[in-house]
Amino acid sequence: MPLDRSSAGDPARSLELLWRVPADAPRRGPHQRLNVDTVVAVSIGLADVDGLDAVTMRRVAQRLGVVPMTLYTYVPGKAELLDLMLDTAYVQMSRADTAGQPWRVRLTAVAEENKALFEAHPWAATISTSRPPLGPGMMAKYEHELQALDELGLDDIEMDAALAFLLTFVQANARSAAEARAAQQDSVMDDEQWWAANAHLLEKVFDPRAYPTAARVGTAAGAAHGAAYSPEHAWEFGLSRVLDGLAARIDHRTDSTETGPR
């Protein structure tokens, strides 16, 4: 299955569009009733409701009441459109002012801001950003999030890696949560109802004596969550462990700075 990724189009054209660099020469012909922002907004609306596969030049054109070729006046293709959609979502993110707060509070805010982004735009969690769209939204997001890690004794490479570590967890959790919601919608049952309806089938083939640890742990987790997987518990447990891991590195750096070379 092809992976949607940012920066997969023409880099020069994407950067021009992301930063809204004016064209070298004015367009001739009738007054343009659309603009890039309108095209992007409609595309995001489609993706939010029907997923990223629904965002085609034809579907977007239909929503805008124009022929597909008209869209190419504004955006050269879906790859560049995807960069614009993602960067626009970044621009619109809520960003808390946590200056002066403890670093765990600052990083928790960063995590929750990204969680909110993926809840509002589930398609954003499915995109690979190993080559991020270097637009104003991305740069503002990166600057804001790095400030939560500044002056903690980490060097620049460690700051970047620590942020990537945190955001990778948030994105993975968002994907799992979206899959859980999709499973519930497809089956028209919540997880507790699904297990109640199908437990007798598992009992016919599963021998708890052959898998005693799995039986014990699975039963305990299922009873606690009412399901085999709880996105909420995974979020709370995972975020705490991510912060604990970063604390070990930050504390080590702080201790090294305070003691100095021996």
Coordinates of N, CA, C and O in Angstrom, one line a residue, residues 57-155:
M57 N -8.0 15.5 -7.0 CA -8.2 16.8 -7.7 C -9.7 16.8 -8.3 O -10.3 17.9 -8.2
R58 N -10.2 15.7 -8.7 CA -11.6 15.7 -9.2 C -12.6 16.0 -8.1 O -13.5 16.8 -8.3
R59 N -12.4 15.3 -6.9 CA -13.4 15.5 -5.8 C -13.3 17.0 -5.3 O -14.3 17.6 -5.0
V60 N -12.1 17.5 -5.2 CA -11.9 18.9 -4.7 C -12.6 19.8 -5.7 O -13.3 20.8 -5.3
A61 N -12.4 19.6 -7.0 CA -12.9 20.5 -8.0 C -14.5 20.4 -8.0 O -15.1 21.5 -8.1
Q62 N -15.0 19.2 -7.8 CA -16.5 19.1 -7.7 C -17.0 19.9 -6.5 O -18.0 20.6 -6.6
R63 N -16.3 19.9 -5.4 CA -16.7 20.7 -4.2 C -16.7 22.2 -4.5 O -17.5 22.9 -3.9
L64 N -15.7 22.6 -5.3 CA -15.6 24.0 -5.6 C -16.4 24.4 -6.8 O -16.4 25.6 -7.1
G65 N -17.0 23.5 -7.5 CA -17.9 23.8 -8.6 C -17.1 24.3 -9.8 O -17.5 25.1 -10.6
V66 N -15.9 23.6 -10.0 CA -15.1 24.0 -11.2 C -14.6 22.7 -11.8 O -14.8 21.6 -11.3
V67 N -14.1 22.8 -13.0 CA -13.5 21.6 -13.7 C -12.2 21.3 -13.1 O -11.5 22.2 -12.6
P68 N -11.8 20.0 -13.1 CA -10.5 19.6 -12.4 C -9.3 20.4 -12.9 O -8.4 20.8 -12.2
M69 N -9.3 20.7 -14.2 CA -8.1 21.4 -14.8 C -7.9 22.8 -14.1 O -6.8 23.3 -14.1
T70 N -9.0 23.4 -13.6 CA -8.9 24.7 -13.0 C -8.0 24.7 -11.8 O -7.3 25.6 -11.5
L71 N -8.1 23.5 -11.0 CA -7.3 23.4 -9.8 C -5.8 23.6 -10.1 O -5.0 24.1 -9.2
Y72 N -5.4 23.1 -11.2 CA -3.9 23.1 -11.5 C -3.4 24.5 -11.7 O -2.2 24.8 -11.8
T73 N -4.3 25.5 -11.8 CA -3.9 26.9 -11.9 C -3.4 27.3 -10.5 O -2.6 28.2 -10.4
Y74 N -3.8 26.6 -9.4 CA -3.5 26.9 -8.1 C -2.5 26.0 -7.4 O -1.6 26.4 -6.7
V75 N -2.7 24.7 -7.7 CA -1.8 23.7 -7.1 C -1.5 22.7 -8.2 O -2.3 22.2 -8.9
P76 N -0.2 22.4 -8.4 CA 0.2 21.5 -9.5 C -0.2 20.0 -9.3 O -0.3 19.3 -10.3
G77 N -0.5 19.6 -8.1 CA -0.9 18.2 -8.0 C -1.2 17.8 -6.5 O -1.0 18.7 -5.6
K78 N -1.5 16.6 -6.3 CA -1.9 16.2 -4.9 C -0.8 16.2 -3.9 O -0.9 16.5 -2.8
A79 N 0.4 15.9 -4.4 CA 1.6 15.9 -3.5 C 1.8 17.3 -2.9 O 2.0 17.4 -1.7
E80 N 1.8 18.3 -3.7 CA 1.9 19.7 -3.2 C 0.7 20.1 -2.4 O 0.9 20.8 -1.4
L81 N -0.5 19.6 -2.8 CA -1.7 19.9 -2.0 C -1.6 19.3 -0.6 O -2.0 20.0 0.4
L82 N -1.0 18.1 -0.5 CA -0.9 17.5 0.8 C 0.1 18.3 1.7 O -0.2 18.5 2.9
D83 N 1.1 18.9 1.1 CA 2.0 19.7 1.9 C 1.3 20.9 2.5 O 1.4 21.3 3.6
L84 N 0.5 21.5 1.6 CA -0.3 22.7 2.0 C -1.3 22.4 3.1 O -1.5 23.1 4.0
M85 N -2.0 21.2 2.9 CA -3.0 20.8 3.9 C -2.3 20.6 5.3 O -2.8 21.1 6.3
L86 N -1.2 19.9 5.3 CA -0.5 19.6 6.6 C 0.0 20.9 7.2 O -0.2 21.1 8.4
D87 N 0.6 21.8 6.4 CA 1.1 23.0 7.0 C 0.0 23.9 7.5 O 0.2 24.6 8.5
T88 N -1.1 23.9 6.8 CA -2.2 24.7 7.3 C -2.7 24.2 8.6 O -3.1 25.0 9.5
A89 N -2.8 22.9 8.7 CA -3.2 22.3 10.0 C -2.2 22.7 11.1 O -2.6 23.0 12.3
Y90 N -1.0 22.8 10.8 CA 0.0 23.2 11.8 C -0.2 24.7 12.2 O -0.1 25.1 13.3
V91 N -0.5 25.5 11.2 CA -0.7 26.9 11.4 C -1.9 27.1 12.4 O -1.8 28.0 13.3
Q92 N -2.9 26.3 12.3 CA -4.1 26.4 13.0 C -4.1 25.8 14.4 O -5.0 25.9 15.2
M93 N -3.0 25.1 14.7 CA -2.8 24.4 16.0 C -2.9 25.4 17.2 O -2.3 26.5 17.1
S94 N -3.5 25.0 18.3 CA -3.5 25.8 19.5 C -2.2 25.5 20.2 O -1.7 24.4 20.3
R95 N -1.5 26.6 20.6 CA -0.2 26.5 21.3 C -0.2 27.2 22.6 O -0.4 28.4 22.7
A96 N -0.1 26.4 23.7 CA -0.1 27.0 25.0 C 1.2 27.7 25.4 O 2.3 27.3 25.0
D97 N 1.0 28.8 26.1 CA 2.2 29.5 26.6 C 2.6 28.9 28.0 O 1.9 29.1 29.0
T98 N 3.6 28.1 28.0 CA 4.1 27.4 29.2 C 5.4 27.9 29.7 O 6.1 27.2 30.4
A99 N 5.8 29.1 29.2 CA 7.1 29.7 29.7 C 7.1 29.7 31.2 O 6.2 30.2 31.8
G100 N 8.3 29.3 31.7 CA 8.4 29.3 33.2 C 7.9 28.1 33.9 O 8.1 28.0 35.1
Q101 N 7.2 27.3 33.2 CA 6.6 26.1 33.8 C 7.7 25.0 33.9 O 8.7 25.0 33.1
P102 N 7.6 24.0 34.7 CA 8.5 22.8 34.8 C 8.5 22.1 33.4 O 7.5 22.1 32.7
W103 N 9.6 21.5 33.1 CA 9.8 21.0 31.7 C 8.7 19.9 31.4 O 8.3 19.7 30.3
R104 N 8.3 19.1 32.5 CA 7.3 18.1 32.2 C 6.0 18.7 31.8 O 5.3 18.1 31.0
V105 N 5.7 19.8 32.4 CA 4.4 20.5 32.1 C 4.5 21.0 30.7 O 3.6 20.9 29.9
R106 N 5.7 21.5 30.3 CA 5.8 22.0 28.9 C 5.7 20.9 27.9 O 5.0 21.1 26.9
L107 N 6.4 19.8 28.1 CA 6.3 18.7 27.2 C 5.0 18.0 27.1 O 4.5 17.6 26.1
T108 N 4.3 18.0 28.3 CA 3.0 17.4 28.3 C 2.0 18.3 27.4 O 1.2 17.8 26.7
A109 N 2.2 19.6 27.5 CA 1.4 20.5 26.7 C 1.7 20.3 25.2 O 0.8 20.2 24.4
V110 N 3.0 20.1 24.8 CA 3.3 19.8 23.4 C 2.6 18.5 23.0 O 2.1 18.4 21.9
A111 N 2.7 17.5 23.8 CA 2.1 16.2 23.5 C 0.6 16.4 23.3 O 0.0 15.9 22.3
E112 N -0.1 17.1 24.2 CA -1.5 17.3 24.1 C -1.9 18.1 22.9 O -3.0 17.9 22.3
E113 N -1.1 19.1 22.6 CA -1.4 19.9 21.4 C -1.4 19.0 20.1 O -2.2 19.2 19.2
N114 N -0.4 18.1 20.0 CA -0.3 17.2 18.8 C -1.4 16.2 18.9 O -2.0 15.8 17.8
K115 N -1.8 15.7 20.1 CA -2.9 14.8 20.2 C -4.2 15.5 19.7 O -5.0 14.8 18.9
A116 N -4.4 16.7 20.0 CA -5.6 17.5 19.6 C -5.6 17.6 18.1 O -6.6 17.6 17.4
L117 N -4.4 17.9 17.5 CA -4.2 18.0 16.1 C -4.7 16.7 15.4 O -5.5 16.8 14.4
F118 N -4.3 15.6 15.9 CA -4.6 14.3 15.2 C -6.1 13.9 15.4 O -6.7 13.2 14.6
E119 N -6.7 14.4 16.5 CA -8.1 14.1 16.8 C -8.9 15.0 15.8 O -10.0 14.5 15.3
A120 N -8.5 16.2 15.6 CA -9.2 17.1 14.6 C -9.0 16.7 13.2 O -9.9 16.8 12.4
H121 N -7.8 16.2 12.9 CA -7.5 15.8 11.5 C -6.8 14.4 11.5 O -5.6 14.3 11.4
P122 N -7.6 13.3 11.7 CA -7.0 12.0 11.8 C -6.0 11.6 10.6 O -5.1 10.9 10.8
W123 N -6.3 12.2 9.4 CA -5.4 11.9 8.3 C -4.0 12.4 8.5 O -3.1 11.8 7.9
A124 N -3.8 13.4 9.3 CA -2.5 13.9 9.5 C -1.6 12.9 10.2 O -0.3 12.9 10.0
A125 N -2.2 12.0 11.0 CA -1.4 11.0 11.7 C -0.9 9.9 10.8 O 0.0 9.1 11.1
T126 N -1.5 9.8 9.6 CA -1.1 8.7 8.7 C 0.0 9.1 7.7 O 0.5 8.3 6.9
I127 N 0.4 10.4 7.7 CA 1.4 10.9 6.8 C 2.8 10.8 7.3 O 3.1 11.1 8.5
S128 N 3.7 10.3 6.5 CA 5.1 10.2 6.9 C 5.7 11.6 6.7 O 5.6 12.2 5.6
T129 N 6.3 12.1 7.7 CA 6.9 13.5 7.6 C 8.4 13.4 7.8 O 9.0 14.3 8.4
S130 N 9.0 12.3 7.4 CA 10.5 12.2 7.5 C 11.2 13.3 6.7 O 12.3 13.8 7.0
R131 N 10.5 13.8 5.6 CA 10.8 15.0 4.9 C 9.7 16.0 5.1 O 8.8 16.0 4.3
P132 N 9.8 16.8 6.1 CA 8.6 17.6 6.5 C 8.4 18.8 5.5 O 9.3 19.2 4.8
P133 N 7.2 19.2 5.4 CA 6.9 20.4 4.6 C 7.5 21.6 5.3 O 7.0 22.0 6.4
L134 N 8.4 22.3 4.7 CA 9.1 23.4 5.4 C 8.4 24.7 5.2 O 9.0 25.7 4.7
G135 N 7.1 24.7 5.6 CA 6.3 25.9 5.5 C 6.3 26.7 6.8 O 6.9 26.3 7.8
P136 N 5.6 27.8 6.8 CA 5.5 28.6 8.0 C 4.9 27.9 9.2 O 5.2 28.1 10.3
G137 N 3.9 27.0 8.9 CA 3.3 26.3 10.0 C 4.2 25.3 10.6 O 4.3 25.2 11.8
M138 N 4.9 24.6 9.8 CA 5.9 23.6 10.3 C 7.0 24.3 11.1 O 7.4 23.9 12.2
M139 N 7.5 25.4 10.6 CA 8.6 26.1 11.3 C 8.1 26.7 12.6 O 8.8 26.7 13.6
A140 N 6.9 27.3 12.6 CA 6.4 27.8 13.9 C 6.2 26.7 14.9 O 6.4 26.9 16.1
K141 N 5.7 25.6 14.4 CA 5.5 24.4 15.3 C 6.8 23.9 15.9 O 6.9 23.7 17.1
Y142 N 7.8 23.8 15.1 CA 9.1 23.3 15.5 C 9.7 24.3 16.5 O 10.3 23.8 17.5
E143 N 9.7 25.5 16.2 CA 10.2 26.5 17.1 C 9.5 26.5 18.5 O 10.2 26.5 19.5
H144 N 8.2 26.4 18.5 CA 7.4 26.4 19.7 C 7.8 25.1 20.5 O 8.0 25.2 21.7
E145 N 7.9 24.0 19.9 CA 8.1 22.8 20.6 C 9.5 22.6 21.1 O 9.7 22.1 22.2
L146 N 10.5 23.1 20.4 CA 11.8 23.1 20.8 C 12.0 24.0 22.1 O 12.9 23.6 22.9
Q147 N 11.3 25.0 22.2 CA 11.4 25.9 23.4 C 11.1 25.1 24.7 O 11.6 25.5 25.7
A148 N 10.2 24.1 24.6 CA 9.9 23.3 25.7 C 11.1 22.5 26.2 O 11.1 22.0 27.4
L149 N 12.1 22.3 25.3 CA 13.3 21.5 25.7 C 14.5 22.4 25.9 O 15.6 21.9 26.2
D150 N 14.4 23.7 25.7 CA 15.5 24.6 25.8 C 16.0 24.7 27.2 O 15.2 24.7 28.1
E151 N 17.3 24.9 27.4 CA 17.9 25.2 28.7 C 17.7 24.1 29.7 O 17.6 24.3 30.9
L152 N 17.7 22.8 29.2 CA 17.6 21.7 30.0 C 18.9 20.9 30.1 O 19.0 19.8 30.7
G153 N 20.0 21.5 29.5 CA 21.3 20.8 29.5 C 21.5 19.9 28.3 O 22.6 19.4 28.1
L154 N 20.5 19.8 27.4 CA 20.6 18.9 26.2 C 21.3 19.7 25.1 O 21.1 21.0 25.0
D155 N 22.1 19.1 24.3 CA 22.7 19.8 23.2 C 21.7 19.8 22.1 O 20.6 19.2 22.2

